[in-house]
XYZ file of C-alpha atoms in Angstrom:
294
model
C 107.715 127.151 91.205
C 104.794 125.842 89.113
C 102.025 128.081 87.856
C 98.420 127.121 88.521
C 98.114 126.324 84.824
C 100.596 123.463 85.272
C 98.095 121.590 87.439
C 95.088 122.097 85.171
C 94.949 118.453 84.064
C 96.885 116.959 86.983
C 95.488 114.484 89.451
C 96.607 114.043 93.033
C 99.844 112.008 93.262
C 99.808 108.668 95.069
C 101.674 110.165 98.014
C 100.920 111.415 101.511
C 99.366 114.821 102.146
C 98.013 116.800 105.094
C 95.064 119.030 105.839
C 96.105 122.673 105.370
C 95.759 124.764 108.538
C 96.251 128.538 108.938
C 98.789 127.846 111.711
C 101.109 126.334 109.090
C 100.674 128.759 106.147
C 103.929 130.629 106.675
C 106.220 127.682 107.443
C 104.944 125.839 104.363
C 105.690 128.785 102.097
C 109.064 129.442 103.718
C 110.303 125.834 103.836
C 108.568 124.268 100.784
C 108.335 120.789 102.391
C 108.420 117.665 100.230
C 104.763 116.636 100.391
C 102.362 115.055 97.914
C 99.412 117.423 98.307
C 97.301 119.526 100.636
C 93.588 119.215 101.350
C 91.230 121.978 102.512
C 87.624 122.046 103.669
C 85.633 123.790 100.948
C 83.466 125.737 103.394
C 86.528 127.462 104.894
C 87.269 129.172 101.571
C 83.845 130.227 100.304
C 84.452 133.889 101.093
C 85.594 136.161 98.257
C 89.057 137.157 99.466
C 91.314 137.966 102.409
C 94.376 136.209 103.871
C 92.973 132.649 103.596
C 92.678 132.969 99.814
C 96.007 134.767 99.523
C 97.831 131.951 101.302
C 95.896 129.173 99.588
C 96.645 130.688 96.174
C 100.365 130.778 96.946
C 100.368 127.188 98.251
C 98.249 125.962 95.332
C 100.857 127.337 92.930
C 103.339 124.873 94.434
C 101.254 121.828 95.379
C 98.321 119.724 94.118
C 95.114 120.276 96.054
C 92.245 118.050 97.193
C 88.950 119.740 98.120
C 86.877 118.149 100.887
C 83.297 119.303 101.484
C 81.495 119.090 104.826
C 78.306 121.040 104.091
C 76.438 119.570 101.122
C 74.238 117.319 103.294
C 74.196 114.576 100.656
C 71.987 112.400 102.874
C 69.535 115.158 103.831
C 65.827 114.756 103.115
C 65.439 118.176 101.493
C 66.767 119.527 98.172
C 70.439 120.434 97.991
C 71.260 124.074 98.703
C 71.701 125.569 95.229
C 73.587 128.625 96.538
C 76.046 126.296 98.289
C 76.577 124.400 95.043
C 77.231 127.666 93.192
C 79.856 128.679 95.761
C 81.415 125.209 95.555
C 81.638 125.332 91.768
C 83.269 128.760 91.905
C 85.866 127.409 94.336
C 86.611 124.443 92.089
C 86.966 126.735 89.079
C 89.310 128.991 91.046
C 91.652 126.325 92.474
C 91.220 123.353 90.133
C 91.580 120.627 92.782
C 92.625 117.173 91.628
C 89.916 115.549 93.767
C 86.649 116.650 95.352
C 84.994 114.618 98.100
C 81.992 114.752 100.442
C 80.497 112.645 103.247
C 77.731 110.092 103.393
C 75.873 112.165 106.006
C 73.273 114.867 106.525
C 73.551 118.208 108.330
C 70.467 120.245 107.345
C 66.926 120.245 108.732
C 64.179 122.654 107.639
C 65.965 126.032 107.503
C 68.705 125.045 109.955
C 72.282 123.808 109.482
C 74.135 121.698 112.051
C 77.880 121.391 112.431
C 77.702 117.612 112.906
C 77.828 115.053 110.109
C 74.873 112.857 111.036
C 74.378 109.246 109.866
C 71.652 107.980 107.552
C 69.651 104.739 107.725
C 70.676 102.286 105.021
C 67.297 101.833 103.345
C 66.028 101.765 99.770
C 64.488 105.223 100.248
C 67.758 106.714 101.519
C 69.689 105.045 98.726
C 67.482 106.659 96.088
C 67.756 110.092 97.725
C 71.553 109.954 98.118
C 71.986 108.798 94.512
C 69.731 111.603 93.272
C 71.790 114.157 95.194
C 75.101 112.780 93.936
C 73.812 112.791 90.354
C 72.817 116.438 90.836
C 76.209 117.387 92.295
C 78.219 115.646 89.575
C 76.062 117.099 86.803
C 76.230 120.626 88.248
C 79.990 120.529 88.865
C 80.736 118.715 85.620
C 83.054 116.268 87.375
C 83.119 113.126 89.465
C 82.956 113.392 93.244
C 84.211 110.960 95.884
C 81.932 109.785 98.701
C 83.479 109.079 102.129
C 82.401 106.186 104.371
C 81.112 107.518 107.722
C 82.199 107.041 111.322
C 79.118 105.559 113.002
C 78.163 104.861 116.598
C 74.771 103.105 116.389
C 72.834 101.128 113.784
C 69.346 102.162 112.639
C 66.803 99.368 113.197
C 65.168 100.226 109.854
C 68.379 99.658 107.821
C 68.039 96.925 105.218
C 71.570 97.215 103.736
C 74.846 96.852 105.562
C 77.212 99.806 105.219
C 79.615 98.326 102.676
C 76.803 97.107 100.408
C 75.142 100.527 100.679
C 78.339 102.352 99.642
C 78.939 99.901 96.801
C 75.399 100.338 95.452
C 75.713 104.148 95.522
C 78.987 104.007 93.587
C 77.498 101.560 91.077
C 74.372 103.667 90.433
C 76.048 107.106 90.281
C 79.566 106.224 89.059
C 80.986 108.366 91.843
C 84.407 107.568 93.266
C 84.967 106.601 96.900
C 87.122 107.964 99.694
C 88.144 105.236 102.140
C 88.529 106.723 105.619
C 90.424 103.970 107.444
C 89.960 105.714 110.805
C 86.190 105.709 110.206
C 86.329 101.988 109.391
C 88.089 101.295 112.690
C 85.654 103.502 114.636
C 82.500 102.038 113.078
C 83.733 98.459 113.390
C 84.731 98.880 117.047
C 81.519 100.662 118.033
C 79.277 98.214 116.197
C 81.375 95.084 116.704
C 82.011 94.506 113.000
C 85.155 92.857 111.616
C 87.366 95.623 110.092
C 89.256 93.186 107.863
C 85.987 91.882 106.437
C 84.861 95.509 105.944
C 87.988 96.324 103.926
C 87.844 93.026 102.013
C 84.254 93.689 100.883
C 84.656 97.437 100.232
C 84.650 98.296 96.476
C 88.348 99.155 96.520
C 88.642 99.617 92.757
C 86.551 102.793 93.149
C 88.720 104.259 95.940
C 90.752 107.303 94.845
C 91.824 108.742 98.202
C 92.422 107.472 101.744
C 92.004 109.401 105.018
C 93.755 108.740 108.334
C 93.066 110.501 111.632
C 93.108 110.171 115.411
C 90.155 109.305 117.652
C 89.177 109.513 121.322
C 88.318 106.348 123.242
C 85.548 106.345 125.829
C 83.241 103.596 127.119
C 79.508 103.095 126.702
C 76.980 102.271 129.458
C 77.950 98.584 129.174
C 81.622 99.436 129.666
C 82.465 98.571 126.048
C 84.888 100.715 123.989
C 83.213 103.695 122.316
C 85.413 105.507 119.784
C 84.740 109.150 118.868
C 85.999 110.629 115.573
C 87.771 113.679 117.027
C 90.691 114.332 114.624
C 92.618 115.809 117.547
C 95.618 113.492 118.006
C 98.029 111.180 116.152
C 96.794 108.227 114.132
C 96.471 105.181 116.402
C 98.570 102.040 116.026
C 95.452 100.022 115.180
C 94.567 102.405 112.353
C 98.129 102.345 111.016
C 97.936 98.530 110.955
C 94.596 98.575 109.134
C 95.925 101.187 106.693
C 98.925 98.984 105.919
C 96.621 96.052 105.108
C 94.377 98.309 103.011
C 97.224 99.711 100.919
C 98.394 96.185 100.185
C 94.990 95.654 98.587
C 94.559 99.006 96.830
C 98.091 99.854 95.802
C 99.466 103.326 96.453
C 96.760 106.000 96.651
C 96.746 109.650 97.804
C 96.624 109.465 101.615
C 95.648 112.361 103.848
C 96.521 112.933 107.497
C 93.481 114.726 109.012
C 94.203 116.689 112.197
C 91.499 119.330 112.675
C 91.476 120.071 116.442
C 94.363 120.659 118.856
C 96.391 121.313 115.710
C 99.996 120.144 116.285
C 103.288 121.724 115.280
C 104.181 121.471 111.618
C 106.994 119.000 112.371
C 104.632 116.642 114.230
C 102.048 116.760 111.442
C 104.701 116.245 108.785
C 106.095 113.230 110.651
C 102.666 111.573 110.422
C 102.642 112.169 106.665
C 106.169 110.757 106.411
C 104.998 107.580 108.143
C 102.153 107.206 105.634
C 104.594 107.845 102.792
C 106.860 105.043 104.031
C 103.924 102.601 104.075
C 102.872 103.714 100.591
C 106.364 103.006 99.262
C 106.621 99.645 101.040
C 103.128 98.156 100.876
C 101.658 100.210 98.028
C 104.249 99.051 95.542
C 102.958 95.499 96.073
C 99.340 96.427 95.466
C 97.340 95.867 92.305
C 97.098 99.463 91.084
C 98.449 102.972 91.563
C 96.975 106.444 91.211
C 98.411 108.620 88.458
C 100.973 111.157 89.638
């Protein structure tokens, strides 16, 4: 078993990982599965102690960790919550994750906080605000963060950038890294009738340090067209696996997370999804132009 100190300078290996769920704490510790890393939502571990921290500490001693935030409201039109940043920094100091990521979204309004990750218009004003917030986060934490592309359902009429250009400009101005959520690419491109291959081809892939995969729900809109909802409650779809395979050919092997946050499956079913990603990483990733450091 490794001590936490062993991972002080480590990054996340270019392998498959899964989101850590309380339902799987015990079986992970008892069976020590061969897995690249685990990822947790930062907000689930901002309390001081208790069983969640006890289990996470034990698992962190054995595995690299990626920390994924859902509550910073990077795209919000009010100042970042300083108390939230303090709690986030304490968590990073405590667990020393190899990567930290957040969403291109907003979730705060006046004094309220919403559970949803809401989209932002791609305008010059929004760009300046998001960049200012990312600069503040990276300076406060003393490290680079990754920004995740969103799952979107509608386009704002006031947008003057397309999504890929907007993400690229943020990364260029702030020097943040990027998290490529391939499921979100498929959802946004289906809902807005974009070409997913063109999206991936134009995405600034050299800045991508982690990939996410997840399942979605398919409904139809009032014109009877497919409407995909980012539900994270089922296996990764065949279309997303195909797009992931093409993406990894372009990026090389990168840490890849299976996100499954609702209707959490058995450990064996979740692990089988990670094994499938690992097979693609070995096959397609070895032919790509670059690899993350293990």
